Amino acid sequence: MKIGVLAVQGNFREHAAMLRQLGADPVEVRKPDQLEGLDGLVIPGGESTAIMRLVRLYGLEDAIREFARPVFGTCAGMILLDRNHLGVLDVEVARNAYGRQVASFEADLELGGEEEPLRGVFIRAPRVAEVGPGVEVLAELDGEPVLLRDGRVLVASFHPELTGDTRVHERFLDLVREEANVRA
């Protein structure tokens, strides 16, 4: 599987390393034509305003909107995909809603269908303000959604790439396989 990782700013190297560990072939994406032939796309965490500015500068805005394969956004990536930015995801997100950098924290999350908790790393994390009717909540923190799926789009308000736990990335790759089987 060839998985693009938006590499304009943020944690793209950490996502690429985790994808490689799971047997995928990560490809750094900085231009629209680099999306061609990919099976999926990861939009990493980082600084959402900077990433959005660079996405516009490099002409990636429409290319990401039109990308018909599975997409996985973490933290800032979740913000970029929401209704108020690229509009790929039927979710509205509040930026930095868990606090400033000094208020960053880790927490155990219940992951649907799993016995073992998932460690979530929250760094200036966005909070989900509103969820559309077709969006599935996969994990919550204190009753609030932090891992969601909307069709072919998976998003997390935390950073799964910063832990050794590969389960969220595995779910994304399962989604990529699912989509590939539908197209086949």
PDB file of C-alpha atoms in Angstrom, residues 35-163:
ATOM      1  CA  LEU A  35      -1.445  12.340  -4.685  1.00  0.00           C
ATOM      2  CA  GLU A  36      -1.799  10.330  -7.898  1.00  0.00           C
ATOM      3  CA  GLY A  37      -1.567   6.575  -7.436  1.00  0.00           C
ATOM      4  CA  LEU A  38      -1.809   6.700  -3.643  1.00  0.00           C
ATOM      5  CA  ASP A  39      -4.059   4.315  -1.702  1.00  0.00           C
ATOM      6  CA  GLY A  40      -4.548   6.711   1.222  1.00  0.00           C
ATOM      7  CA  LEU A  41      -3.418   9.994   2.726  1.00  0.00           C
ATOM      8  CA  VAL A  42      -2.369  11.019   6.246  1.00  0.00           C
ATOM      9  CA  ILE A  43      -2.619  14.657   7.312  1.00  0.00           C
ATOM     10  CA  PRO A  44      -0.469  14.974  10.453  1.00  0.00           C
ATOM     11  CA  GLY A  45      -0.626  17.163  13.483  1.00  0.00           C
ATOM     12  CA  GLY A  46       1.362  20.358  13.629  1.00  0.00           C
ATOM     13  CA  GLU A  47       0.276  23.976  13.512  1.00  0.00           C
ATOM     14  CA  SER A  48      -3.059  24.077  11.654  1.00  0.00           C
ATOM     15  CA  THR A  49      -2.779  27.697  10.470  1.00  0.00           C
ATOM     16  CA  ALA A  50       0.709  27.074   9.039  1.00  0.00           C
ATOM     17  CA  ILE A  51      -0.334  23.791   7.411  1.00  0.00           C
ATOM     18  CA  MET A  52      -3.454  25.378   5.858  1.00  0.00           C
ATOM     19  CA  ARG A  53      -1.411  28.315   4.550  1.00  0.00           C
ATOM     20  CA  LEU A  54       1.126  25.918   2.964  1.00  0.00           C
ATOM     21  CA  VAL A  55      -1.633  23.691   1.553  1.00  0.00           C
ATOM     22  CA  ARG A  56      -3.045  26.781  -0.219  1.00  0.00           C
ATOM     23  CA  LEU A  57       0.415  27.979  -1.314  1.00  0.00           C
ATOM     24  CA  TYR A  58       1.289  24.574  -2.851  1.00  0.00           C
ATOM     25  CA  GLY A  59      -2.119  24.253  -4.555  1.00  0.00           C
ATOM     26  CA  LEU A  60      -3.132  21.223  -2.474  1.00  0.00           C
ATOM     27  CA  GLU A  61      -6.484  22.553  -1.223  1.00  0.00           C
ATOM     28  CA  ASP A  62      -8.686  21.239  -4.068  1.00  0.00           C
ATOM     29  CA  ALA A  63      -6.481  18.181  -4.589  1.00  0.00           C
ATOM     30  CA  ILE A  64      -7.088  17.045  -1.000  1.00  0.00           C
ATOM     31  CA  ARG A  65     -10.828  17.811  -1.253  1.00  0.00           C
ATOM     32  CA  GLU A  66     -11.025  15.712  -4.434  1.00  0.00           C
ATOM     33  CA  PHE A  67      -8.810  12.866  -3.179  1.00  0.00           C
ATOM     34  CA  ALA A  68     -11.175   9.881  -3.389  1.00  0.00           C
ATOM     35  CA  ARG A  69      -9.210   7.465  -1.205  1.00  0.00           C
ATOM     36  CA  PRO A  70      -9.178   7.112   2.602  1.00  0.00           C
ATOM     37  CA  VAL A  71      -7.785  10.026   4.596  1.00  0.00           C
ATOM     38  CA  PHE A  72      -6.496  10.028   8.186  1.00  0.00           C
ATOM     39  CA  GLY A  73      -6.094  13.333  10.013  1.00  0.00           C
ATOM     40  CA  THR A  74      -4.554  13.769  13.453  1.00  0.00           C
ATOM     41  CA  CYS A  75      -4.835  16.895  15.607  1.00  0.00           C
ATOM     42  CA  ALA A  76      -4.188  19.741  13.113  1.00  0.00           C
ATOM     43  CA  GLY A  77      -5.085  17.285  10.327  1.00  0.00           C
ATOM     44  CA  MET A  78      -8.500  16.890  11.937  1.00  0.00           C
ATOM     45  CA  ILE A  79      -8.920  20.678  11.922  1.00  0.00           C
ATOM     46  CA  LEU A  80      -7.980  20.915   8.229  1.00  0.00           C
ATOM     47  CA  LEU A  81     -10.552  18.276   7.275  1.00  0.00           C
ATOM     48  CA  ASP A  82     -13.473  19.759   9.267  1.00  0.00           C
ATOM     49  CA  ARG A  83     -16.493  21.679   7.910  1.00  0.00           C
ATOM     50  CA  ASN A  84     -14.871  25.097   8.375  1.00  0.00           C
ATOM     51  CA  HIS A  85     -11.684  24.339   6.458  1.00  0.00           C
ATOM     52  CA  LEU A  86     -11.486  21.750   3.641  1.00  0.00           C
ATOM     53  CA  GLY A  87     -15.002  20.427   4.314  1.00  0.00           C
ATOM     54  CA  VAL A  88     -14.061  16.755   3.863  1.00  0.00           C
ATOM     55  CA  LEU A  89     -15.426  15.733   7.266  1.00  0.00           C
ATOM     56  CA  ASP A  90     -18.917  16.348   8.733  1.00  0.00           C
ATOM     57  CA  VAL A  91     -17.498  17.568  12.041  1.00  0.00           C
ATOM     58  CA  GLU A  92     -16.910  21.011  13.475  1.00  0.00           C
ATOM     59  CA  VAL A  93     -13.755  21.417  15.530  1.00  0.00           C
ATOM     60  CA  ALA A  94     -12.572  24.007  18.073  1.00  0.00           C
ATOM     61  CA  ARG A  95      -8.802  24.646  17.857  1.00  0.00           C
ATOM     62  CA  ASN A  96      -6.569  24.341  20.961  1.00  0.00           C
ATOM     63  CA  ALA A  97      -9.689  23.621  23.036  1.00  0.00           C
ATOM     64  CA  TYR A  98      -7.869  21.452  25.576  1.00  0.00           C
ATOM     65  CA  GLY A  99      -5.505  24.325  26.369  1.00  0.00           C
ATOM     66  CA  ARG A 100      -2.125  25.740  25.455  1.00  0.00           C
ATOM     67  CA  GLN A 101       1.107  23.792  24.967  1.00  0.00           C
ATOM     68  CA  VAL A 102       1.782  23.714  28.727  1.00  0.00           C
ATOM     69  CA  ALA A 103      -1.616  22.077  29.274  1.00  0.00           C
ATOM     70  CA  SER A 104      -0.720  19.104  27.032  1.00  0.00           C
ATOM     71  CA  PHE A 105      -1.444  15.714  28.583  1.00  0.00           C
ATOM     72  CA  GLU A 106      -1.760  11.977  28.044  1.00  0.00           C
ATOM     73  CA  ALA A 107      -4.822   9.884  28.860  1.00  0.00           C
ATOM     74  CA  ASP A 108      -6.036   6.318  28.479  1.00  0.00           C
ATOM     75  CA  LEU A 109      -8.907   6.038  26.011  1.00  0.00           C
ATOM     76  CA  GLU A 110     -11.453   3.286  25.562  1.00  0.00           C
ATOM     77  CA  LEU A 111     -11.191   2.141  21.966  1.00  0.00           C
ATOM     78  CA  GLY A 112     -14.344   0.513  20.635  1.00  0.00           C
ATOM     79  CA  GLY A 113     -13.942  -3.256  20.305  1.00  0.00           C
ATOM     80  CA  GLU A 114     -10.650  -3.346  22.252  1.00  0.00           C
ATOM     81  CA  GLU A 115     -10.036  -4.520  25.827  1.00  0.00           C
ATOM     82  CA  GLU A 116      -6.726  -2.708  26.314  1.00  0.00           C
ATOM     83  CA  PRO A 117      -6.939   1.102  26.615  1.00  0.00           C
ATOM     84  CA  LEU A 118      -5.324   3.290  23.981  1.00  0.00           C
ATOM     85  CA  ARG A 119      -2.883   5.953  25.188  1.00  0.00           C
ATOM     86  CA  GLY A 120      -3.774   9.340  23.746  1.00  0.00           C
ATOM     87  CA  VAL A 121      -1.207  12.151  23.566  1.00  0.00           C
ATOM     88  CA  PHE A 122      -3.032  15.506  23.503  1.00  0.00           C
ATOM     89  CA  ILE A 123      -0.891  18.496  22.483  1.00  0.00           C
ATOM     90  CA  ARG A 124      -2.822  21.750  22.012  1.00  0.00           C
ATOM     91  CA  ALA A 125      -5.550  19.387  20.904  1.00  0.00           C
ATOM     92  CA  PRO A 126      -8.738  20.349  19.101  1.00  0.00           C
ATOM     93  CA  ARG A 127     -12.089  19.502  20.657  1.00  0.00           C
ATOM     94  CA  VAL A 128     -15.023  18.245  18.604  1.00  0.00           C
ATOM     95  CA  ALA A 129     -17.758  20.892  18.838  1.00  0.00           C
ATOM     96  CA  GLU A 130     -20.339  19.213  16.596  1.00  0.00           C
ATOM     97  CA  VAL A 131     -20.667  15.798  14.938  1.00  0.00           C
ATOM     98  CA  GLY A 132     -22.742  15.139  11.823  1.00  0.00           C
ATOM     99  CA  PRO A 133     -25.352  12.347  11.831  1.00  0.00           C
ATOM    100  CA  GLY A 134     -23.288   9.899   9.737  1.00  0.00           C
ATOM    101  CA  VAL A 135     -20.131  10.186  11.828  1.00  0.00           C
ATOM    102  CA  GLU A 136     -19.139   7.219  14.010  1.00  0.00           C
ATOM    103  CA  VAL A 137     -17.408   7.882  17.343  1.00  0.00           C
ATOM    104  CA  LEU A 138     -14.671   5.276  17.936  1.00  0.00           C
ATOM    105  CA  ALA A 139     -13.132   6.649  21.164  1.00  0.00           C
ATOM    106  CA  GLU A 140     -14.015   9.271  23.750  1.00  0.00           C
ATOM    107  CA  LEU A 141     -12.296  11.224  26.492  1.00  0.00           C
ATOM    108  CA  ASP A 142     -14.582  12.163  29.389  1.00  0.00           C
ATOM    109  CA  GLY A 143     -17.627  11.629  27.165  1.00  0.00           C
ATOM    110  CA  GLU A 144     -16.286  13.731  24.281  1.00  0.00           C
ATOM    111  CA  PRO A 145     -15.352  12.214  20.903  1.00  0.00           C
ATOM    112  CA  VAL A 146     -11.613  12.098  20.146  1.00  0.00           C
ATOM    113  CA  LEU A 147     -11.438   9.394  17.430  1.00  0.00           C
ATOM    114  CA  LEU A 148     -14.064   9.438  14.684  1.00  0.00           C
ATOM    115  CA  ARG A 149     -14.852   7.945  11.310  1.00  0.00           C
ATOM    116  CA  ASP A 150     -16.906   9.584   8.582  1.00  0.00           C
ATOM    117  CA  GLY A 151     -17.033   7.147   5.678  1.00  0.00           C
ATOM    118  CA  ARG A 152     -13.518   6.973   4.231  1.00  0.00           C
ATOM    119  CA  VAL A 153     -12.175   9.600   6.661  1.00  0.00           C
ATOM    120  CA  LEU A 154     -10.648   8.773  10.048  1.00  0.00           C
ATOM    121  CA  VAL A 155      -9.651  11.564  12.463  1.00  0.00           C
ATOM    122  CA  ALA A 156      -8.104  11.813  15.920  1.00  0.00           C
ATOM    123  CA  SER A 157      -7.757  14.877  18.121  1.00  0.00           C
ATOM    124  CA  PHE A 158      -4.681  13.243  19.661  1.00  0.00           C
ATOM    125  CA  HIS A 159      -1.327  11.994  18.305  1.00  0.00           C
ATOM    126  CA  PRO A 160      -1.281   8.179  17.889  1.00  0.00           C
ATOM    127  CA  GLU A 161       2.013   8.462  16.002  1.00  0.00           C
ATOM    128  CA  LEU A 162       3.784   9.546  19.202  1.00  0.00           C
ATOM    129  CA  THR A 163       3.203   6.260  21.025  1.00  0.00           C
TER     130      THR A 163
END
